[in-house]
Coordinates of C-alpha atoms in Angstrom, one line a residue:
M1 CA 68.3 -22.6 0.2
E2 CA 66.1 -21.1 2.9
I3 CA 64.8 -17.6 2.3
K4 CA 63.9 -15.6 5.2
F5 CA 62.9 -12.0 5.7
E6 CA 62.3 -10.7 9.2
Y7 CA 59.7 -8.0 10.0
T8 CA 60.5 -6.1 13.1
R9 CA 58.6 -3.3 14.9
K10 CA 58.6 -1.6 18.2
R11 CA 56.5 -2.8 21.0
S12 CA 54.5 0.4 21.0
D13 CA 53.4 -0.2 17.4
F14 CA 51.6 -3.4 18.3
G15 CA 47.9 -3.1 17.8
R16 CA 48.2 0.1 15.7
P17 CA 46.1 0.0 12.5
C18 CA 48.0 -0.5 9.3
N19 CA 48.7 2.6 7.1
F20 CA 49.3 1.4 3.6
S21 CA 50.7 3.7 0.9
D22 CA 51.8 3.4 -2.8
L23 CA 55.5 2.5 -3.2
P24 CA 57.5 1.5 -6.3
A25 CA 58.3 -2.2 -6.8
E26 CA 61.6 -3.5 -5.5
V27 CA 63.4 -6.8 -5.9
T28 CA 63.6 -8.8 -2.6
V29 CA 65.4 -11.9 -3.8
D30 CA 67.1 -12.7 -7.2
I31 CA 68.0 -16.3 -7.8
P32 CA 70.2 -16.7 -11.0
P33 CA 70.0 -20.0 -13.0
D34 CA 72.5 -22.8 -12.1
P35 CA 73.7 -24.7 -15.3
S36 CA 75.1 -27.5 -13.2
L37 CA 71.6 -28.6 -12.2
A38 CA 70.6 -29.3 -15.8
Q39 CA 72.3 -32.7 -15.7
G40 CA 69.8 -33.9 -13.1
F41 CA 66.8 -33.5 -15.5
I42 CA 65.7 -36.0 -18.2
P43 CA 64.2 -34.5 -21.4
Q44 CA 60.7 -35.9 -22.3
D45 CA 60.0 -35.9 -26.1
P46 CA 57.2 -35.9 -27.2
V47 CA 55.0 -34.3 -24.7
D48 CA 51.2 -34.8 -24.9
V49 CA 49.0 -32.2 -23.2
A50 CA 45.2 -32.0 -23.5
L51 CA 43.6 -28.6 -23.4
Q52 CA 39.9 -27.7 -23.5
H53 CA 39.3 -24.2 -24.9
G54 CA 35.5 -24.5 -25.5
P55 CA 33.2 -22.9 -22.9
V56 CA 31.2 -25.2 -20.7
M57 CA 27.6 -25.1 -22.0
A58 CA 24.4 -26.1 -20.2
V59 CA 20.9 -26.4 -21.6
H60 CA 18.0 -25.0 -19.5
E61 CA 14.3 -24.8 -20.3
V62 CA 12.1 -22.2 -18.8
N63 CA 8.3 -22.0 -19.2
T64 CA 7.2 -18.5 -18.4
E65 CA 3.6 -17.8 -17.5
R66 CA 1.7 -15.6 -19.9
V67 CA 0.6 -12.3 -18.3
Q68 CA -3.2 -11.7 -18.7
V69 CA -3.8 -8.0 -19.0
T70 CA -7.2 -6.6 -17.9
S71 CA -8.7 -3.1 -18.1
R72 CA -10.3 -1.8 -14.9
G73 CA -11.7 1.5 -13.9
V74 CA -10.8 3.6 -10.9
N75 CA -13.1 6.1 -9.2
H76 CA -10.9 8.9 -7.9
V77 CA -12.4 10.7 -4.8
E78 CA -11.2 14.0 -3.7
G79 CA -8.9 13.6 -0.7
G80 CA -6.5 15.6 1.5
W81 CA -9.1 17.0 3.9
P82 CA -9.0 16.5 7.7
K83 CA -11.3 13.9 9.2
H84 CA -13.7 16.3 10.7
I85 CA -14.2 18.0 7.3
D86 CA -16.8 16.6 4.8
P87 CA -15.6 17.3 1.3
R88 CA -19.2 17.1 0.0
N89 CA -20.2 20.0 2.3
T90 CA -19.3 23.3 0.6
D91 CA -19.9 25.4 3.7
M92 CA -17.4 23.3 5.8
T93 CA -14.8 23.3 3.0
S94 CA -15.0 27.1 2.4
R95 CA -14.7 27.9 6.1
Y96 CA -11.7 25.6 6.4
R97 CA -10.0 27.3 3.4
E98 CA -10.5 30.7 5.0
E99 CA -8.9 29.5 8.2
V100 CA -5.9 28.1 6.3
E101 CA -5.5 31.2 4.2
R102 CA -5.4 33.4 7.3
D103 CA -2.5 31.4 8.7
E104 CA 0.9 33.1 8.6
I105 CA 2.7 29.9 7.6
Y106 CA 0.4 29.5 4.6
T107 CA 1.1 33.2 3.6
R108 CA 4.9 32.8 3.8
A109 CA 4.7 29.5 1.8
I110 CA 2.6 31.1 -0.9
L111 CA 5.0 34.1 -1.2
R112 CA 8.1 31.8 -1.4
L113 CA 6.5 29.5 -3.9
G114 CA 5.1 32.4 -5.9
T115 CA 8.6 33.8 -6.4
L116 CA 9.9 30.5 -7.7
M117 CA 6.9 30.1 -10.0
E118 CA 7.3 33.6 -11.4
H119 CA 10.9 32.9 -12.1
C120 CA 10.1 29.7 -14.0
I121 CA 7.3 31.4 -16.0
R122 CA 9.6 34.2 -17.0
Q123 CA 12.2 31.6 -18.2
N124 CA 9.5 29.9 -20.2
N125 CA 8.4 33.1 -21.8
A126 CA 12.0 34.1 -22.6
I127 CA 13.2 30.9 -24.2
N128 CA 11.2 28.5 -26.4
I129 CA 12.4 25.1 -25.2
Y130 CA 10.6 23.3 -28.0
E131 CA 12.1 25.3 -30.8
E132 CA 13.9 23.3 -33.5
Y133 CA 17.0 25.0 -34.7
F134 CA 18.3 22.2 -36.9
A135 CA 15.2 20.6 -38.4
E136 CA 16.6 20.4 -41.9
D137 CA 19.8 18.7 -40.6
E138 CA 17.7 16.1 -38.6
E139 CA 15.6 15.4 -41.7
E140 CA 18.7 14.8 -43.8
E141 CA 20.2 12.5 -41.2
G142 CA 16.9 10.6 -41.1
E143 CA 17.1 10.0 -44.9
E144 CA 20.4 8.3 -44.5
E145 CA 19.0 5.8 -42.1
P146 CA 18.7 2.4 -43.8
P147 CA 15.1 1.0 -44.2
S148 CA 14.1 -1.3 -41.4
A149 CA 11.1 -2.7 -39.6
K150 CA 10.4 -4.3 -36.2
T151 CA 7.6 -6.4 -34.8
I152 CA 5.6 -4.6 -32.1
S153 CA 2.7 -7.0 -31.6
V154 CA 1.4 -10.4 -32.7
L155 CA -2.4 -11.2 -32.7
R156 CA -3.1 -15.0 -33.0
D157 CA -6.3 -16.7 -33.8
P158 CA -7.6 -18.0 -30.4
N159 CA -9.4 -21.0 -31.9
P160 CA -7.6 -24.4 -32.0
V161 CA -8.5 -24.9 -35.7
K162 CA -6.6 -22.1 -37.4
R163 CA -8.1 -20.0 -40.3
T164 CA -6.8 -17.4 -42.7
A165 CA -6.8 -13.7 -41.8
T166 CA -8.4 -12.7 -45.0
H167 CA -8.9 -8.9 -44.4
L168 CA -7.8 -6.2 -41.9
S169 CA -9.5 -2.9 -41.1
W170 CA -8.2 -0.2 -38.7
H171 CA -10.5 1.8 -36.5
P172 CA -11.0 5.3 -37.9
D173 CA -10.3 6.9 -34.5
A174 CA -6.5 6.9 -34.1
C175 CA -6.3 3.3 -35.2
K176 CA -6.7 2.1 -31.6
E177 CA -8.5 -1.1 -32.7
L178 CA -8.1 -3.6 -35.5
A179 CA -10.9 -5.7 -37.0
V180 CA -9.7 -9.0 -38.5
A181 CA -11.8 -11.2 -40.7
Y182 CA -11.1 -14.9 -40.3
C183 CA -12.2 -17.4 -43.0
S184 CA -10.9 -20.6 -44.5
L185 CA -10.7 -20.1 -48.3
E186 CA -9.8 -23.7 -49.1
F187 CA -12.4 -25.5 -51.3
Q188 CA -14.7 -27.8 -49.3
D189 CA -12.7 -27.5 -46.1
K190 CA -14.2 -30.3 -43.9
R191 CA -12.2 -29.8 -40.7
R192 CA -14.2 -30.3 -37.6
D193 CA -14.8 -27.7 -34.9
I194 CA -13.9 -24.8 -37.3
S195 CA -15.1 -21.5 -35.9
F196 CA -17.1 -18.9 -38.0
D197 CA -16.2 -16.0 -35.6
S198 CA -14.2 -12.9 -36.4
Y199 CA -12.7 -10.5 -33.9
I200 CA -11.9 -6.9 -33.0
W201 CA -8.6 -6.5 -31.2
D202 CA -7.5 -3.8 -28.9
L203 CA -3.8 -3.1 -29.4
Q204 CA -3.3 -2.5 -25.7
N205 CA -4.4 -6.1 -25.0
P206 CA -3.1 -8.4 -27.8
Y207 CA -3.9 -11.6 -25.9
K208 CA -7.6 -11.5 -25.8
P209 CA -10.1 -10.1 -28.5
E210 CA -12.0 -7.0 -27.5
L211 CA -15.2 -8.1 -29.3
T212 CA -16.3 -11.4 -31.0
L213 CA -18.3 -11.0 -34.2
M214 CA -20.6 -14.0 -34.4
L215 CA -22.3 -15.2 -37.6
S216 CA -23.5 -18.4 -39.2
S217 CA -21.1 -18.1 -42.1
P218 CA -17.4 -17.0 -42.1
V219 CA -16.6 -13.4 -42.9
V220 CA -14.2 -12.8 -45.8
T221 CA -14.0 -9.0 -45.6
L222 CA -14.6 -6.4 -42.9
E223 CA -14.7 -2.7 -43.1
Y224 CA -15.2 0.1 -40.6
N225 CA -17.6 2.9 -41.5
P226 CA -15.5 6.1 -41.7
K227 CA -18.5 8.2 -40.8
D228 CA -20.0 6.1 -38.0
W229 CA -17.2 4.3 -36.2
H230 CA -19.5 1.9 -34.5
H231 CA -20.8 0.3 -37.7
L232 CA -18.9 -2.5 -39.2
L233 CA -19.6 -4.0 -42.7
G234 CA -18.9 -7.6 -43.6
G235 CA -19.1 -9.8 -46.6
C236 CA -19.7 -13.5 -46.0
Y237 CA -18.4 -16.7 -47.6
N238 CA -22.0 -17.7 -48.5
G239 CA -22.5 -14.3 -50.4
Q240 CA -24.5 -12.4 -47.7
I241 CA -23.9 -8.9 -46.6
V242 CA -24.0 -8.1 -42.8
Y243 CA -23.4 -5.2 -40.5
W244 CA -22.7 -4.9 -36.8
D245 CA -23.2 -2.1 -34.3
T246 CA -20.3 -2.6 -31.9
R247 CA -22.2 -0.7 -29.1
K248 CA -24.7 -3.5 -29.0
G249 CA -22.4 -6.5 -29.0
G250 CA -21.1 -9.0 -31.4
L251 CA -24.4 -10.2 -32.9
P252 CA -25.3 -8.8 -36.4
M253 CA -27.9 -6.1 -36.7
E254 CA -29.2 -7.3 -40.0
T255 CA -28.3 -9.7 -42.9
T256 CA -29.2 -9.7 -46.5
P257 CA -31.6 -12.5 -47.7
M258 CA -29.9 -15.5 -49.4
E259 CA -32.0 -15.4 -52.5
L260 CA -31.0 -11.7 -53.3
S261 CA -27.4 -11.9 -52.1
H262 CA -24.3 -13.0 -54.0
R263 CA -23.9 -16.5 -55.1
D264 CA -20.2 -16.8 -54.3
P265 CA -18.0 -15.4 -51.5
V266 CA -17.9 -11.7 -51.1
Y267 CA -14.3 -10.5 -51.6
G268 CA -15.0 -6.8 -51.4
A269 CA -17.4 -4.7 -49.4
I270 CA -16.9 -0.9 -49.1
W271 CA -18.8 2.0 -47.5
L272 CA -19.9 4.8 -49.8
P273 CA -19.8 8.5 -49.0
S274 CA -23.4 9.7 -48.4
R275 CA -25.4 12.0 -46.2
T276 CA -26.7 9.2 -44.0
G277 CA -23.5 7.2 -44.0
T278 CA -25.5 4.0 -44.6
E279 CA -24.8 3.2 -48.2
C280 CA -22.3 0.5 -49.3
F281 CA -21.5 -1.8 -52.2
S282 CA -20.0 -5.3 -52.7
A283 CA -18.4 -7.5 -55.3
S284 CA -18.1 -11.2 -55.6
T285 CA -16.7 -13.9 -57.8
D286 CA -20.3 -14.5 -59.1
G287 CA -19.7 -11.6 -61.5
Q288 CA -22.0 -9.1 -59.8
V289 CA -21.6 -5.7 -58.0
L290 CA -24.5 -4.9 -55.7
W291 CA -25.3 -1.6 -54.0
W292 CA -27.0 -1.7 -50.5
D293 CA -28.4 0.6 -47.8
I294 CA -28.1 -0.9 -44.3
R295 CA -31.4 0.7 -43.4
K296 CA -33.0 -1.7 -45.9
L297 CA -31.0 -4.8 -46.6
S298 CA -34.0 -6.8 -47.8
Q299 CA -32.9 -6.1 -51.4
P300 CA -30.1 -4.4 -53.3
S301 CA -30.7 -0.8 -54.5
E302 CA -28.7 -1.3 -57.7
R303 CA -27.0 -4.1 -59.7
L304 CA -24.1 -4.4 -62.2
V305 CA -23.0 -7.4 -64.1
L306 CA -19.3 -7.5 -64.9
D307 CA -19.7 -8.5 -68.5
I308 CA -16.9 -6.8 -70.6
T309 CA -18.8 -7.7 -73.8
R310 CA -21.4 -5.2 -72.6
E311 CA -24.3 -7.6 -73.2
D312 CA -25.3 -7.6 -69.5
Q313 CA -25.3 -11.4 -69.4
L314 CA -24.4 -13.1 -66.1
K315 CA -23.0 -16.1 -68.0
N316 CA -20.3 -13.9 -69.5
A317 CA -19.4 -12.1 -66.3
L318 CA -15.9 -12.1 -64.9
G319 CA -15.5 -13.0 -61.2
A320 CA -14.5 -10.1 -58.9
I321 CA -11.8 -11.0 -56.4
S322 CA -10.8 -7.5 -55.4
L323 CA -12.5 -4.1 -55.1
D324 CA -11.3 -0.5 -54.6
F325 CA -13.0 2.8 -54.1
S326 CA -11.5 6.2 -53.6
L327 CA -13.1 9.3 -52.2
S328 CA -11.3 11.5 -54.7
M329 CA -13.3 9.9 -57.5
P330 CA -16.7 9.2 -55.9
T331 CA -18.4 7.9 -59.1
K332 CA -15.7 5.4 -60.2
F333 CA -14.4 2.2 -58.7
L334 CA -12.0 -0.5 -59.8
V335 CA -12.6 -4.3 -59.8
G336 CA -9.9 -6.9 -60.1
T337 CA -11.1 -10.2 -61.6
E338 CA -10.1 -13.8 -61.4
Q339 CA -9.3 -13.8 -65.2
G340 CA -6.5 -11.2 -64.8
S341 CA -8.4 -8.1 -66.1
I342 CA -9.0 -4.9 -64.2
I343 CA -12.4 -3.2 -64.9
N344 CA -12.8 0.5 -64.4
C345 CA -16.5 1.2 -63.7
N346 CA -18.5 4.4 -63.7
R347 CA -21.7 4.3 -61.6
D348 CA -23.1 7.5 -63.1
A349 CA -23.5 6.0 -66.5
K350 CA -27.1 5.6 -67.8
T351 CA -27.1 2.0 -68.9
P352 CA -25.4 -1.0 -67.3
P353 CA -23.1 -1.7 -70.3
E354 CA -22.0 2.0 -70.2
K355 CA -21.0 1.6 -66.6
I356 CA -18.0 -0.6 -67.6
A357 CA -15.8 2.3 -68.8
N358 CA -12.5 0.6 -69.5
V359 CA -10.8 -2.8 -69.2
F360 CA -7.0 -3.1 -68.5
N361 CA -5.3 -6.4 -69.3
G362 CA -1.8 -7.3 -68.1
H363 CA -1.9 -10.1 -65.5
I364 CA -1.9 -13.7 -66.4
G365 CA -3.6 -14.7 -63.1
A366 CA -6.1 -13.5 -60.6
V367 CA -5.8 -9.8 -59.6
Y368 CA -5.6 -10.2 -55.8
A369 CA -5.4 -6.5 -55.0
V370 CA -6.2 -3.2 -56.8
A371 CA -5.8 0.2 -55.2
R372 CA -5.9 3.8 -56.4
S373 CA -3.1 6.1 -55.4
P374 CA -4.1 8.4 -52.5
F375 CA -2.2 11.2 -54.2
Y376 CA -2.9 10.7 -57.9
P377 CA -6.4 9.4 -58.5
K378 CA -5.7 8.4 -62.1
V379 CA -2.9 6.1 -61.1
F380 CA -3.6 2.8 -59.5
L381 CA -1.8 -0.3 -58.4
S382 CA -2.6 -3.9 -59.1
V383 CA -1.1 -7.1 -57.7
G384 CA -1.4 -10.5 -59.3
D385 CA 0.5 -13.6 -60.6
W386 CA 4.2 -12.8 -59.9
T387 CA 4.3 -9.0 -60.4
A388 CA 2.8 -5.7 -59.1
R389 CA 1.9 -3.2 -61.8
I390 CA 1.2 0.6 -61.8
W391 CA -1.4 1.8 -64.4
S392 CA -2.6 5.2 -65.6
E393 CA -6.2 5.8 -66.7
E394 CA -4.9 8.2 -69.4
N395 CA -3.3 5.3 -71.3
L396 CA -6.5 3.3 -72.0
D397 CA -5.1 1.1 -74.8
S398 CA -1.6 0.5 -73.5
S399 CA -0.1 -1.7 -70.8
S400 CA 1.1 -0.7 -67.4
I401 CA 3.4 2.3 -67.1
M402 CA 5.6 0.6 -64.4
E403 CA 6.0 -2.9 -63.0
T404 CA 8.1 -4.9 -60.6
K405 CA 10.3 -7.8 -61.5
C406 CA 8.9 -11.3 -61.7
H407 CA 9.2 -13.0 -58.3
V408 CA 9.5 -16.7 -57.7
P409 CA 6.6 -16.8 -55.1
Y410 CA 3.2 -15.5 -55.9
L411 CA 2.1 -12.0 -54.9
L412 CA -1.1 -12.2 -52.8
D413 CA -1.8 -8.6 -51.7
G414 CA -0.6 -5.1 -52.0
C415 CA -1.4 -1.5 -51.0
W416 CA -0.1 2.1 -51.2
S417 CA 1.5 4.0 -48.4
P418 CA -1.0 6.6 -47.2
V419 CA 1.8 9.2 -46.6
K420 CA 4.4 8.7 -49.3
P421 CA 3.3 8.8 -53.0
A422 CA 6.0 6.5 -54.4
V423 CA 5.9 3.8 -51.7
F424 CA 3.8 0.7 -51.8
F425 CA 3.8 -2.7 -50.0
T426 CA 3.4 -6.2 -51.5
A427 CA 2.9 -9.6 -49.7
K428 CA 4.2 -12.8 -51.1
S429 CA 3.3 -16.5 -50.6
D430 CA 6.6 -17.3 -48.9
G431 CA 5.8 -15.0 -46.0
T432 CA 7.9 -12.0 -47.1
L433 CA 6.8 -8.4 -47.0
D434 CA 8.4 -6.1 -49.6
V435 CA 8.4 -2.3 -49.3
W436 CA 9.0 -0.6 -52.7
D437 CA 10.0 3.0 -53.2
F438 CA 9.9 3.6 -57.0
L439 CA 11.4 7.0 -56.6
F440 CA 14.7 5.6 -55.6
H441 CA 14.7 1.8 -56.5
Q442 CA 12.7 0.3 -59.3
K443 CA 14.4 -3.0 -59.8
D444 CA 14.5 -4.2 -56.2
P445 CA 12.5 -3.4 -53.0
S446 CA 13.9 -0.9 -50.5
L447 CA 13.1 -3.4 -47.7
S448 CA 12.3 -7.1 -47.9
L449 CA 11.3 -8.6 -44.5
K450 CA 10.6 -12.3 -43.7
V451 CA 7.5 -11.9 -41.5
S452 CA 6.3 -15.5 -41.3
N453 CA 6.8 -19.0 -42.7
D454 CA 3.2 -19.0 -43.8
P455 CA 1.9 -17.1 -46.9
L456 CA 0.9 -13.5 -46.3
L457 CA -2.6 -12.9 -47.6
S458 CA -3.7 -9.4 -46.3
L459 CA -2.0 -6.1 -45.7
C460 CA -3.4 -2.9 -44.1
P461 CA -1.3 0.2 -43.0
Q462 CA -2.4 2.8 -40.5
D463 CA -3.3 6.3 -41.7
N464 CA 0.0 7.6 -40.5
G465 CA 1.9 4.9 -42.5
R466 CA 4.0 4.0 -39.4
I467 CA 2.5 0.6 -38.6
I468 CA 1.3 -2.0 -41.1
G469 CA -0.6 -5.2 -40.3
C470 CA 0.2 -8.4 -42.1
G471 CA -2.3 -11.4 -42.0
T472 CA -1.1 -14.9 -42.6
K473 CA -2.8 -18.1 -43.8
Q474 CA -2.7 -19.5 -40.2
G475 CA -4.6 -16.6 -38.8
T476 CA -1.6 -14.7 -37.2
V477 CA -1.6 -10.9 -37.6
T478 CA 1.8 -9.3 -37.2
L479 CA 2.0 -5.6 -36.6
L480 CA 5.2 -4.1 -37.9
E481 CA 6.6 -0.6 -37.3
I482 CA 8.7 0.6 -40.2
S483 CA 11.6 3.1 -40.0
P484 CA 10.9 6.8 -40.3
G485 CA 12.5 7.0 -43.7
L486 CA 9.6 4.9 -45.1
Y487 CA 6.7 7.1 -43.7
T488 CA 8.2 10.6 -43.6
L489 CA 7.4 12.7 -46.6
R490 CA 10.6 14.3 -48.1
K491 CA 10.9 17.7 -49.7
N492 CA 9.6 17.8 -53.3
E493 CA 8.7 14.1 -53.2
K494 CA 5.2 14.7 -54.5
S495 CA 6.4 16.7 -57.5
L496 CA 9.1 14.2 -58.3
T497 CA 6.8 11.3 -58.1
S498 CA 4.2 13.1 -60.3
A499 CA 6.9 13.9 -62.9
M500 CA 8.0 10.2 -62.9
F501 CA 4.5 8.9 -63.5
E502 CA 3.9 11.4 -66.3
R503 CA 7.2 10.5 -67.9
E504 CA 6.5 6.8 -67.8
A505 CA 3.0 7.4 -69.2
R506 CA 4.4 9.3 -72.1
R507 CA 7.0 6.7 -72.8
E508 CA 4.4 3.9 -72.7
K509 CA 2.2 5.9 -75.1
V510 CA 5.1 6.5 -77.5
L511 CA 6.0 2.8 -77.5
Q512 CA 2.3 1.9 -78.1
D513 CA 2.1 4.3 -81.1
K514 CA 5.3 2.9 -82.5
Q515 CA 4.0 -0.7 -82.1
R516 CA 0.8 0.3 -83.9
E517 CA 2.7 1.8 -86.7
L518 CA 4.8 -1.3 -87.1
Q519 CA 1.6 -3.4 -87.1
V520 CA 0.1 -1.2 -89.9
R521 CA 3.2 -1.5 -92.0
A522 CA 3.2 -5.3 -91.5
Q523 CA -0.4 -5.5 -92.6
L524 CA 0.2 -3.3 -95.7
L525 CA 3.2 -5.4 -96.6
A526 CA 1.2 -8.6 -96.2
K527 CA -1.6 -7.2 -98.4
A528 CA 1.0 -6.3 -101.1
K529 CA 2.4 -9.8 -101.0
E530 CA -1.0 -11.2 -101.3
G531 CA -1.8 -9.0 -104.2
E532 CA 1.3 -10.2 -106.0
Q533 CA 0.4 -13.8 -105.5
E534 CA -3.2 -13.3 -106.6
D535 CA -2.6 -11.4 -109.9
P536 CA 0.8 -12.2 -111.4
Q537 CA -0.2 -10.9 -114.9
E538 CA -0.6 -7.3 -113.5
V539 CA 2.8 -7.6 -111.9
F540 CA 4.4 -8.7 -115.2
E541 CA 2.8 -5.9 -117.1
Q542 CA 3.9 -3.3 -114.5
A543 CA 7.5 -4.7 -114.7
R544 CA 7.4 -4.6 -118.5
A545 CA 6.2 -1.0 -118.6
D546 CA 8.9 0.1 -116.1
F547 CA 11.5 -1.7 -118.2
F548 CA 10.6 0.1 -121.5
S549 CA 10.2 3.4 -119.8
V550 CA 13.8 3.1 -118.5
I551 CA 15.0 2.2 -122.1
K552 CA 13.1 5.1 -123.6
A553 CA 14.6 7.6 -121.0
E554 CA 18.1 6.3 -121.7
R555 CA 17.7 6.7 -125.5
Q556 CA 16.5 10.3 -125.1
R557 CA 19.5 11.0 -122.9
R558 CA 21.9 9.6 -125.5
G559 CA 20.3 11.5 -128.3
E560 CA 20.6 14.8 -126.5
T561 CA 24.2 14.1 -125.8
E562 CA 25.1 13.3 -129.5
S563 CA 23.3 16.5 -130.7

């Protein structure tokens, strides 16, 4: 069958442009099926058909070049003047301004622009465009947001032989720089070409250190001076104390002599509040706490031996592996030891044994971190073995008032949130960062984030609590930005957290008193049993007297009844 359809048009329409329009569909040809043709077909059974539904994949490798960012200064010179006018000549510029101001075009332009500017100013004065009408609703919406965190930058050790990022310290001025102490804490590490340098990083240029701190021994801890931002304090692996002035480069200004320094690595070095801003103190695993003045580092100004027997003997001292000092309690400081004890020290005491005020026992391993709460000075956090614990100084003879569950990996560091009283961070040996909010969840962390495959050994949040730095065993420092719900202070959060700590402290005190009462009863019962075993004759006489007294009382009762 041949299907044809002829299109005809007038001769005058040839060459005219087409004018298309929308028309409904219409059937041009309809061919019905013919059953007689079915006999001419041979059925094929079975029929094998191969189909490929998977997309076509291709593997490509791209090696992008790393962008090197550099900081350069630009000297802006005033421009916009005609060539025959020297901008540095005030007479020429003033005469030119007068000529321009007398021009009618300039006057009309100023009048026209002045009207528009006046209209905009009146609008700004009439309506406050920055006013928040629904601040409470926005805050409630923020609370419902699930906790989260994202990586904003990664700082890597530039040396080929990687070392551990043992300590982090933010610059006091808006946290624009980060000082990182790099040191290998492995015993007798004999790797070749290992560097002893530590670095100061600028967050705007994460690919290259801003300043290299050079020294003959690796630095275990670094701390910025909150009063003089250019001074940086360091505790070395060989026990020395050193400080830098960043305005004068990366070479140290002065170092303590070896014979008067610590005998073991310095795990804690902190600045002290003073008029001059030059006093500091340090703690080491040799069992000593030394006070220094950077104006005279030839010898320590004061010395304390961490002997909890209060005999002031260095052979009985406990090794300090963490140190904490709070401005809210300027005479007290906390020391975490390798033996699992936390020592609360008072510098104002008259004698060295009296300076060890209290000892808290609870961990079965080294206390890697100890920190006072920035909101409640008598409450402090400790991290060691597999748990993190919260203590209260008011409960001297009891255990911790709160604690986390036992984790499978070790806990290696921890710190409080500087803006939320019930939030703290813990770092684990499997590379996980846990964010705890005890006001809402006490059994599990609010956020658990896998930061690295290497163990996390150091944590340090910014003053605003929004960004936290995490240092790993391979020297990588990851900067994480947490969600607003974890650094925004909620309404009544301080009072609720304070009530929670007080309630837990009272509960722990009641449990401790109950335990003491049971112990006293057990001791009295044991003494009674011992007395029975030692003098059986007295027990026999007492039983005999009781027996006859009962018989006598029964006879008297019966006689009264018969009468």
